PDB file of N, CA and C in Angstrom:
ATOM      1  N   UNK A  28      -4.135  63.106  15.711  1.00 72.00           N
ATOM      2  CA  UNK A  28      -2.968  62.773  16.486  1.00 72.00           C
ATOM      3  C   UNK A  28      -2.313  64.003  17.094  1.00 72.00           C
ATOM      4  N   UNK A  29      -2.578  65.130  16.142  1.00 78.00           N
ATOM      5  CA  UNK A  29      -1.963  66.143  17.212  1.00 78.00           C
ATOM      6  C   UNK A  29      -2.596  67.053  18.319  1.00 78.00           C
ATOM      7  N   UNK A  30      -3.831  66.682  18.170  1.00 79.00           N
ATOM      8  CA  UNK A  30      -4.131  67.077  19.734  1.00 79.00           C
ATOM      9  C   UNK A  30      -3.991  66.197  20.402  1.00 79.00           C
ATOM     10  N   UNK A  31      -3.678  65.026  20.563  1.00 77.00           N
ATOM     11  CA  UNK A  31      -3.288  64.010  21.175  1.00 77.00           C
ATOM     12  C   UNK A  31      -1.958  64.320  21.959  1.00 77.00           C
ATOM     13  N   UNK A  32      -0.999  64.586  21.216  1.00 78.00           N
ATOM     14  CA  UNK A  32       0.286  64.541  21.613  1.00 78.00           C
ATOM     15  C   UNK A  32       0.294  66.264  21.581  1.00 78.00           C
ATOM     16  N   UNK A  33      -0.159  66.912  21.684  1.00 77.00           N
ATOM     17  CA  UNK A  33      -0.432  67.848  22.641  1.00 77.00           C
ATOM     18  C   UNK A  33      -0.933  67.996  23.944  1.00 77.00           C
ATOM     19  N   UNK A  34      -1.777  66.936  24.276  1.00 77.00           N
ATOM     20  CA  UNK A  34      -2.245  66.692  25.869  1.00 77.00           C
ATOM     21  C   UNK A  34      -1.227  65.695  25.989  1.00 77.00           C
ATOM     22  N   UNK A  35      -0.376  65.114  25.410  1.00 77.00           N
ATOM     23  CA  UNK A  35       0.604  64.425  26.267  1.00 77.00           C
ATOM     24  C   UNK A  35       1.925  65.333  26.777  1.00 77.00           C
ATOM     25  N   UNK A  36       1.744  66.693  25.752  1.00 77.00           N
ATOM     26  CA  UNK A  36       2.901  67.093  25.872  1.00 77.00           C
ATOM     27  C   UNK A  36       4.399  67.060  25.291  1.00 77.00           C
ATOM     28  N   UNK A  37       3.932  66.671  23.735  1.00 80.00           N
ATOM     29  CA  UNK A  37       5.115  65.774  22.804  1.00 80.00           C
ATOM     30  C   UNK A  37       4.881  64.440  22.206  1.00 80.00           C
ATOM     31  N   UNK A  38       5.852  63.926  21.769  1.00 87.00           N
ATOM     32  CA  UNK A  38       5.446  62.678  20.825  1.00 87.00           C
ATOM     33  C   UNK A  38       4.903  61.521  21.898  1.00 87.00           C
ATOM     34  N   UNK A  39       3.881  60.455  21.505  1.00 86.00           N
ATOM     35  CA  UNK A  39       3.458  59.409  22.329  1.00 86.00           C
ATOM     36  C   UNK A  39       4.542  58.732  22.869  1.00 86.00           C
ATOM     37  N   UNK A  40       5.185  57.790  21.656  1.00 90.00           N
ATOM     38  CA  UNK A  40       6.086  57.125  21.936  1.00 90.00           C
ATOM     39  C   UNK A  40       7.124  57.464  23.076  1.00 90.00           C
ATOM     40  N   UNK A  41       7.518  58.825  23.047  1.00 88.00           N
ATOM     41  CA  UNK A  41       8.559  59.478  24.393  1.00 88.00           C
ATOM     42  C   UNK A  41       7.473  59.969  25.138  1.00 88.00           C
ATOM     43  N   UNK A  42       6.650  60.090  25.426  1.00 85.00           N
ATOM     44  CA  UNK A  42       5.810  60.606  26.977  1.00 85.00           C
ATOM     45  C   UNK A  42       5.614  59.003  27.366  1.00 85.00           C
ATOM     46  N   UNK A  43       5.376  57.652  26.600  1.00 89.00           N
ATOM     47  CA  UNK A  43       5.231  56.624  27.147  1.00 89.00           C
ATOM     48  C   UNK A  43       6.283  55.875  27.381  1.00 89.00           C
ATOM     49  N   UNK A  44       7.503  56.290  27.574  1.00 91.00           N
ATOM     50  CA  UNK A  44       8.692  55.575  27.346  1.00 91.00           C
ATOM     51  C   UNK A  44       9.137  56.616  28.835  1.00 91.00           C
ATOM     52  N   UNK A  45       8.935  57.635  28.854  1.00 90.00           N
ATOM     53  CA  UNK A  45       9.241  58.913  30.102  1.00 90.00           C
ATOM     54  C   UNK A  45       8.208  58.047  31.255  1.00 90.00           C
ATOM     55  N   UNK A  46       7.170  57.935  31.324  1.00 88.00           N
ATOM     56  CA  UNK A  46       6.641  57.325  32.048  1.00 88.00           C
ATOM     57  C   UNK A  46       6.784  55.786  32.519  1.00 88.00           C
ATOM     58  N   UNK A  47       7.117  54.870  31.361  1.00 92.00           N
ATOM     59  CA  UNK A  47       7.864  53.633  32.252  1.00 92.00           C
ATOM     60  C   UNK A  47       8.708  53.931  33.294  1.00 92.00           C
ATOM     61  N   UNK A  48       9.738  54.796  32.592  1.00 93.00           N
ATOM     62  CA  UNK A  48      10.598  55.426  33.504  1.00 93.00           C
ATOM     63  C   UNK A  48      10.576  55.503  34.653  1.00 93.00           C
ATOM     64  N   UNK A  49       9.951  56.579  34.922  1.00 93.00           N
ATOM     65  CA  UNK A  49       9.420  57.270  35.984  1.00 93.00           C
ATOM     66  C   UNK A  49       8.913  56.070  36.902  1.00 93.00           C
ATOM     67  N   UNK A  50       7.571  55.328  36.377  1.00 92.00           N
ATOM     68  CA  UNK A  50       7.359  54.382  37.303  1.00 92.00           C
ATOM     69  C   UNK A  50       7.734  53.131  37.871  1.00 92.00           C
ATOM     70  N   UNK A  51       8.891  52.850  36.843  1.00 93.00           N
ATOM     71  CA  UNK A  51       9.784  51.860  37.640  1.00 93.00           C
ATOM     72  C   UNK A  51      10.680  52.505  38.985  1.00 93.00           C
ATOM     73  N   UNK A  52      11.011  53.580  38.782  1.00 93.00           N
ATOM     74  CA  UNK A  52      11.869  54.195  39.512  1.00 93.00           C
ATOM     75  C   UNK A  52      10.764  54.463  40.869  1.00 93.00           C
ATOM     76  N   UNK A  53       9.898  54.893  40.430  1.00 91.00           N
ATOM     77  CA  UNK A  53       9.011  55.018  41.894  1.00 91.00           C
ATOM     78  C   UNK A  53       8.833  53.266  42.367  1.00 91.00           C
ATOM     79  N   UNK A  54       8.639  52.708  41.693  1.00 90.00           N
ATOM     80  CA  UNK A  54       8.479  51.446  42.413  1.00 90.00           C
ATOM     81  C   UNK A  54       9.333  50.506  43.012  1.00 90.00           C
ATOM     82  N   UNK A  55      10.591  51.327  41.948  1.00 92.00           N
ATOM     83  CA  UNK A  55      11.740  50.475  43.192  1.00 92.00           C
ATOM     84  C   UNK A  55      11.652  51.306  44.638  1.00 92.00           C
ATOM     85  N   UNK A  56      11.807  52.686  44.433  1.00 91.00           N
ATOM     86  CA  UNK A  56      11.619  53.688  46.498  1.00 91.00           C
ATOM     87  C   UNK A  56      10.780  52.779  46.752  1.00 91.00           C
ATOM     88  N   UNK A  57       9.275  52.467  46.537  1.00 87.00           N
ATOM     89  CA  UNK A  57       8.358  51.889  47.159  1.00 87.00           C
ATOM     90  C   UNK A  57       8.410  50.428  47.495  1.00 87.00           C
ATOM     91  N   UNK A  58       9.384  50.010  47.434  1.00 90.00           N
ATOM     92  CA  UNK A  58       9.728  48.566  47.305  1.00 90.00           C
ATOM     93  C   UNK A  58      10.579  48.510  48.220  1.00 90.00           C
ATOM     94  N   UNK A  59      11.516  49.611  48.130  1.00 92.00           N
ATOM     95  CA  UNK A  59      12.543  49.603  48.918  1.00 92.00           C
ATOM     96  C   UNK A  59      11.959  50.626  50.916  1.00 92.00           C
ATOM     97  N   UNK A  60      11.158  50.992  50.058  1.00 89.00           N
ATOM     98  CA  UNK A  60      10.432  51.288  51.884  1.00 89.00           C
ATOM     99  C   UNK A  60       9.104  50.416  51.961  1.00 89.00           C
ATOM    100  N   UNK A  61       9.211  49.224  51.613  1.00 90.00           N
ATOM    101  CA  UNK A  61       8.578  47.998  52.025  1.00 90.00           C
ATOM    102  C   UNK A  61       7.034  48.756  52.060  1.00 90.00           C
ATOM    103  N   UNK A  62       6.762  49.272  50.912  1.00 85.00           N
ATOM    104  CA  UNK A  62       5.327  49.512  50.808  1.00 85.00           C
ATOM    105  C   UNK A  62       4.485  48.773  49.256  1.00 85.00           C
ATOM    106  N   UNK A  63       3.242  48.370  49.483  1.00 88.00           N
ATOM    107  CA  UNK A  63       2.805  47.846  48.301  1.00 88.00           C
ATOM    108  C   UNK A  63       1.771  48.497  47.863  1.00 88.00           C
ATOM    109  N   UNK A  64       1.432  48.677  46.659  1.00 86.00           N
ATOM    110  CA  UNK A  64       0.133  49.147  46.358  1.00 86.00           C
ATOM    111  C   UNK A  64      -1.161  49.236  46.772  1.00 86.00           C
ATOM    112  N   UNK A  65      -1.544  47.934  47.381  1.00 89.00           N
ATOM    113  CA  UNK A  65      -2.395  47.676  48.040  1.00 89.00           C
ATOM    114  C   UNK A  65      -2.403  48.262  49.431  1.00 89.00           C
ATOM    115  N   UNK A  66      -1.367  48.501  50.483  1.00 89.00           N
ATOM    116  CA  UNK A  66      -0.964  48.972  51.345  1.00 89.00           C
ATOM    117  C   UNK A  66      -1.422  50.791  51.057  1.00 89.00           C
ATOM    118  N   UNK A  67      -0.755  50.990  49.827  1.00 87.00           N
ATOM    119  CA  UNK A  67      -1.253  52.498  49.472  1.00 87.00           C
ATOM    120  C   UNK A  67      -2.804  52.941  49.481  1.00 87.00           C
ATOM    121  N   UNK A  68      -3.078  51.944  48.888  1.00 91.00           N
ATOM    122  CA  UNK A  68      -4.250  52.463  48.205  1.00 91.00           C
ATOM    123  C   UNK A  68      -5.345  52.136  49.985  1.00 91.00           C
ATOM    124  N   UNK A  69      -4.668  51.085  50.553  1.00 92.00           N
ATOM    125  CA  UNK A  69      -5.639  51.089  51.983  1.00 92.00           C
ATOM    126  C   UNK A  69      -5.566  51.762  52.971  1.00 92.00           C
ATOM    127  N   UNK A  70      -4.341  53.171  52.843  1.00 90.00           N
ATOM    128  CA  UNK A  70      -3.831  53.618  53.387  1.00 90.00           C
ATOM    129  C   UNK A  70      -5.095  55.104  53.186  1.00 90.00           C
ATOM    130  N   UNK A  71      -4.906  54.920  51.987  1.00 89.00           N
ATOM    131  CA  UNK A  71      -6.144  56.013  51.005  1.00 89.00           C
ATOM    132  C   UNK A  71      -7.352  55.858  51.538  1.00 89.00           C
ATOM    133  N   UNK A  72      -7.797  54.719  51.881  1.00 92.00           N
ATOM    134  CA  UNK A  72      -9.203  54.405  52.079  1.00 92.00           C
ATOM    135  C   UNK A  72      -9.275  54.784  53.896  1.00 92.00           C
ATOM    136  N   UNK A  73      -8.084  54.682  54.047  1.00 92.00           N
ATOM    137  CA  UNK A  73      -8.335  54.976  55.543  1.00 92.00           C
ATOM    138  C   UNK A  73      -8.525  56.374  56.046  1.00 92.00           C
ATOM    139  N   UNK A  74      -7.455  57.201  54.929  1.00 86.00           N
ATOM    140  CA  UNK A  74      -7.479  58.858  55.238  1.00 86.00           C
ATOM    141  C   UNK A  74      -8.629  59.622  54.918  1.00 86.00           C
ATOM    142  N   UNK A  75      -9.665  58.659  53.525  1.00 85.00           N
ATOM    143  CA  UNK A  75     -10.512  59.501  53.178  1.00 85.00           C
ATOM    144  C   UNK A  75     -11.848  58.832  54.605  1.00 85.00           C
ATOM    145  N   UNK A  76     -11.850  57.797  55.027  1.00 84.00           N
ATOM    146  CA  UNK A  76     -12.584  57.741  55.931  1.00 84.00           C
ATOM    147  C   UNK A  76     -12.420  58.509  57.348  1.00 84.00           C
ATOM    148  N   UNK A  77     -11.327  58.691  57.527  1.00 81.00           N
ATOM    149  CA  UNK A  77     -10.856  60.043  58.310  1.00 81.00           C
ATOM    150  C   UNK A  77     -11.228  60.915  58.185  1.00 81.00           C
ATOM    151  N   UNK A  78     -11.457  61.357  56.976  1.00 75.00           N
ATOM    152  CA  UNK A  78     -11.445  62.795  56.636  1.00 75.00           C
ATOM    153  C   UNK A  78     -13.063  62.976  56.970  1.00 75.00           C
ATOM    154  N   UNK A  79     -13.820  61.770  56.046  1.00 77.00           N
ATOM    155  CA  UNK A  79     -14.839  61.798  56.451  1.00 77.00           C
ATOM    156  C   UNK A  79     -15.982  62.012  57.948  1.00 77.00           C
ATOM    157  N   UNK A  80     -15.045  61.514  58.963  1.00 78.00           N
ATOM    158  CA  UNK A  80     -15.408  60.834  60.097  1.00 78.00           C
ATOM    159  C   UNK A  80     -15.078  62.125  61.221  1.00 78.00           C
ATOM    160  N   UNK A  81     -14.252  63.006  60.414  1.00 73.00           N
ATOM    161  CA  UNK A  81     -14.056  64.221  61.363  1.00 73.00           C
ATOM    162  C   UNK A  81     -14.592  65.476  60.847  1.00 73.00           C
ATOM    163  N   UNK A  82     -14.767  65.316  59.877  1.00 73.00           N
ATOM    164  CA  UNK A  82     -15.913  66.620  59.175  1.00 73.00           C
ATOM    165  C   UNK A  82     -14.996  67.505  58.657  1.00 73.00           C
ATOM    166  N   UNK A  83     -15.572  68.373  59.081  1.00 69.00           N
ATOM    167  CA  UNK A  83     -15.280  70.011  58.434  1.00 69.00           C
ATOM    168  C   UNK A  83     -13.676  70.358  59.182  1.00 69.00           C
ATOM    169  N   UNK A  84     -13.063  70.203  60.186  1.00 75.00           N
ATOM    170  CA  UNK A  84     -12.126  69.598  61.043  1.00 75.00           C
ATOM    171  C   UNK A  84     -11.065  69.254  60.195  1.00 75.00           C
ATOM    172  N   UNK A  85     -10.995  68.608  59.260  1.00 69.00           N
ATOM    173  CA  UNK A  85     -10.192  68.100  58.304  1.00 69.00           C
ATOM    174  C   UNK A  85      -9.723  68.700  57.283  1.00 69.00           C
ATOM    175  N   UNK A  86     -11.529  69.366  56.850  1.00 75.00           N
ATOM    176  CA  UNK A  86     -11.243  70.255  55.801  1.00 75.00           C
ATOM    177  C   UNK A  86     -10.389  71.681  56.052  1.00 75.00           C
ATOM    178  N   UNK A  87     -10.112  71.584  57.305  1.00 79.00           N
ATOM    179  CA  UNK A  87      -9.930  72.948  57.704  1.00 79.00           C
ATOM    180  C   UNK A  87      -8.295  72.645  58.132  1.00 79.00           C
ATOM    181  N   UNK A  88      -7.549  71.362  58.230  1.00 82.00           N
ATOM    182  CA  UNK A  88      -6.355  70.573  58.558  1.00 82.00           C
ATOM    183  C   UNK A  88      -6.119  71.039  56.935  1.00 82.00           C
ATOM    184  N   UNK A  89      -6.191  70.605  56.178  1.00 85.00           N
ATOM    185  CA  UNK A  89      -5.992  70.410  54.534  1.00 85.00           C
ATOM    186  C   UNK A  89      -5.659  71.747  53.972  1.00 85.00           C
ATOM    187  N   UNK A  90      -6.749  72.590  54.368  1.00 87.00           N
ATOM    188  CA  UNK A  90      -6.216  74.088  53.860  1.00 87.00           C
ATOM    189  C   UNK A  90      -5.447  74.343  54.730  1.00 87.00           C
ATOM    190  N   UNK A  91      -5.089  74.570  55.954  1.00 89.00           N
ATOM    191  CA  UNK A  91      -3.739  74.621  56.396  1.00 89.00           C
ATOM    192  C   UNK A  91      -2.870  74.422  55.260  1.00 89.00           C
ATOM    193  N   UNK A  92      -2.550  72.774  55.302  1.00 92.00           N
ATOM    194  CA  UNK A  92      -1.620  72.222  54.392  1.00 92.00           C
ATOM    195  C   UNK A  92      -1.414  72.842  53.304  1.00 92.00           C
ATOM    196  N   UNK A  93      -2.798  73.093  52.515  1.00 91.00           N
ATOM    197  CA  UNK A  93      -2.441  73.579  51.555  1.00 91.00           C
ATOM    198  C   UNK A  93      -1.556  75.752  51.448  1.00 91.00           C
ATOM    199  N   UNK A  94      -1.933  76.099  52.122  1.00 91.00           N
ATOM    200  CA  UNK A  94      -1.797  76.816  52.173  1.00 91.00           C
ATOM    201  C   UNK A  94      -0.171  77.044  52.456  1.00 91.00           C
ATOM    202  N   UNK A  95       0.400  76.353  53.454  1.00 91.00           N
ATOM    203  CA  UNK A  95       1.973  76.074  53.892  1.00 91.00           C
ATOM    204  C   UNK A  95       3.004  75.741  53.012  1.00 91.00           C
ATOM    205  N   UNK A  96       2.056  74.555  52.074  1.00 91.00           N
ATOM    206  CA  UNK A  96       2.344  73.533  50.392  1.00 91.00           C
ATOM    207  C   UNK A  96       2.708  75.085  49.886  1.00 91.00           C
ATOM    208  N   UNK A  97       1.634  75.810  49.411  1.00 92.00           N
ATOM    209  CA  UNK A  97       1.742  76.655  48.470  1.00 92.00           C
ATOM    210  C   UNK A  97       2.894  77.968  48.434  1.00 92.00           C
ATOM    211  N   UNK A  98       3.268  77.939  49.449  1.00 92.00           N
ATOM    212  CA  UNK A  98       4.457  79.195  50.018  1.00 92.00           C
ATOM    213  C   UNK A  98       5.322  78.867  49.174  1.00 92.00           C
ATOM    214  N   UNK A  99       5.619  77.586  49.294  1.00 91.00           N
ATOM    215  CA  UNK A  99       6.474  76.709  48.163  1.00 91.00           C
ATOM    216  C   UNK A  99       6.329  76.888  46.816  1.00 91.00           C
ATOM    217  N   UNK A 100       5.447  76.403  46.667  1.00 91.00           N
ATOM    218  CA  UNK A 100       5.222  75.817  45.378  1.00 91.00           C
ATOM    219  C   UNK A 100       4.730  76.917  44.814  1.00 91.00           C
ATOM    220  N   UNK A 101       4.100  77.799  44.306  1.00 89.00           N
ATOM    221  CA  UNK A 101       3.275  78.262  44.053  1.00 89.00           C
ATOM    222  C   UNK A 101       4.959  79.829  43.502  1.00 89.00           C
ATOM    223  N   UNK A 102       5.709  80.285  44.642  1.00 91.00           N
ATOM    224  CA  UNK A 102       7.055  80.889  44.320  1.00 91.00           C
ATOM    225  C   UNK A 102       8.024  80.252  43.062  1.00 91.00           C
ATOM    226  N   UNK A 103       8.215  78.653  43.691  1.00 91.00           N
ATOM    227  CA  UNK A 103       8.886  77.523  42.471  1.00 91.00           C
ATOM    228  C   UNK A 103       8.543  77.917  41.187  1.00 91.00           C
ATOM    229  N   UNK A 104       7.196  78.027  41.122  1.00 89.00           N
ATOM    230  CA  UNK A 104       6.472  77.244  39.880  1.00 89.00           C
ATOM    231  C   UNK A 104       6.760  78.591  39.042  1.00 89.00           C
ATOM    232  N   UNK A 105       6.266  80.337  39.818  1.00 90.00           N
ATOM    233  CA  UNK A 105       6.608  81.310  39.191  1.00 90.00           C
ATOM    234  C   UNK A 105       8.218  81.338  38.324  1.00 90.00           C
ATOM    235  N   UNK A 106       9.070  81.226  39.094  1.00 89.00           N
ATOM    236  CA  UNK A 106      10.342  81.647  39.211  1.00 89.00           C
ATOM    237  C   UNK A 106      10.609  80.022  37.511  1.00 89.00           C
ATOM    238  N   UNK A 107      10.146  78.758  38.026  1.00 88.00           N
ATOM    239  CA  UNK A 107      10.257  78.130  36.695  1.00 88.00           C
ATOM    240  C   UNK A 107       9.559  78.582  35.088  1.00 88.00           C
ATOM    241  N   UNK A 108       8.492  78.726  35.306  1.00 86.00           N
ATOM    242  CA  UNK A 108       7.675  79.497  34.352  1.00 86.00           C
ATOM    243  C   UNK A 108       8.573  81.386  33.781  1.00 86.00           C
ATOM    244  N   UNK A 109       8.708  81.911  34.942  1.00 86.00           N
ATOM    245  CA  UNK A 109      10.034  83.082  34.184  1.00 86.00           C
ATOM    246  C   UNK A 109      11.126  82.348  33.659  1.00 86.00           C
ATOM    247  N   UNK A 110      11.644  81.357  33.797  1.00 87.00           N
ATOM    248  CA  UNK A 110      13.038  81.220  33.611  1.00 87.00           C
ATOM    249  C   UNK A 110      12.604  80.549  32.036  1.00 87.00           C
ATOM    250  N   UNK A 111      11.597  80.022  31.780  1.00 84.00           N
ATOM    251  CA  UNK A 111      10.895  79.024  30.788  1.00 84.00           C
ATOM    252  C   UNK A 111      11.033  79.891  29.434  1.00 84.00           C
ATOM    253  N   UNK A 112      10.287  81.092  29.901  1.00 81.00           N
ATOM    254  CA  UNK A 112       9.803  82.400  29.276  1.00 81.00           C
ATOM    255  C   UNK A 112      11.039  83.860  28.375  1.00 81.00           C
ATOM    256  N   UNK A 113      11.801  83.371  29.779  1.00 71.00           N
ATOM    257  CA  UNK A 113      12.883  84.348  29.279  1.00 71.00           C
ATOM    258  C   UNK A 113      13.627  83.544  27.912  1.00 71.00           C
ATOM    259  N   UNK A 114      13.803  85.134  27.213  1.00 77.00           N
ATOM    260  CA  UNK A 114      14.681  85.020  25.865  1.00 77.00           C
ATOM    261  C   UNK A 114      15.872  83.875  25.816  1.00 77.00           C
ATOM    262  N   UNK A 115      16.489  83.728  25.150  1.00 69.00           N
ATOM    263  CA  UNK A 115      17.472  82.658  25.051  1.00 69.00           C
ATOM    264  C   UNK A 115      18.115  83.513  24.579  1.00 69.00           C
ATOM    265  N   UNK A 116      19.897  83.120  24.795  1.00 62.00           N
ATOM    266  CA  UNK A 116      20.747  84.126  24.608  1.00 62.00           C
ATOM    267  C   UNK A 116      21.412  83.985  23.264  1.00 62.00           C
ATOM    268  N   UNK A 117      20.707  83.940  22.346  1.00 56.00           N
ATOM    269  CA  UNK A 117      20.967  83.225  20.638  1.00 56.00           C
ATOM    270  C   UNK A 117      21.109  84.753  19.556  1.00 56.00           C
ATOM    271  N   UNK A 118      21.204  85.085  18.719  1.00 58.00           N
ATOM    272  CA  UNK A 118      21.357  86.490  17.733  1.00 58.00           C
ATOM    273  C   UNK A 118      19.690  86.639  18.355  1.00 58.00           C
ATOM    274  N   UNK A 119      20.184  88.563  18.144  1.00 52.00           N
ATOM    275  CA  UNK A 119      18.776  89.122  17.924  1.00 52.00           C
ATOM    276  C   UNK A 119      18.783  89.729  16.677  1.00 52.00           C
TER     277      UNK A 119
END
């Protein structure tokens, strides 16, 4: 059980109780911008046939993206991970 709730990240019961959560809350936005799962997921089937259908073209759209994504994210994630890391201000 405890490598278990080590790939969850903490106890089962609260990573599965965090995740109802979470996905009710996404499903009301998605409800509320009149989208359905099925809609998603055909939405998916359409981009990867895109992706497919234009080649290397795409792949080369994507790293863009990714690359623009990452300016972001990639600064965020540092700056969270230091702040994670740093000491706590408790007795030394």
């Amino acid at each position: 059980m405890a490598g278990l709730e080590r790939f969850v990240g903490g106890s089962i019961v609260g990573t599965l109780v965090k995740l109802v959560v979470i996905s009710i809350a996404v499903g009301l936005v998605l409800a509320w911008l009149n989208l359905t799962p099925w809609e998603l997921i055909e939405n998916l089937r359409r981009s990867l046939e895109h992706l497919f259908s234009r080649g290397f073209g795409m792949v080369r759209d994507l790293f863009s993206y990714f690359l623009v994504g990452a300016v972001i994210v990639v600064p965020v994630w540092i700056v969270i991970r230091l702040l994670k890391s740093a000491p706590s201000g408790g007795k030394r």
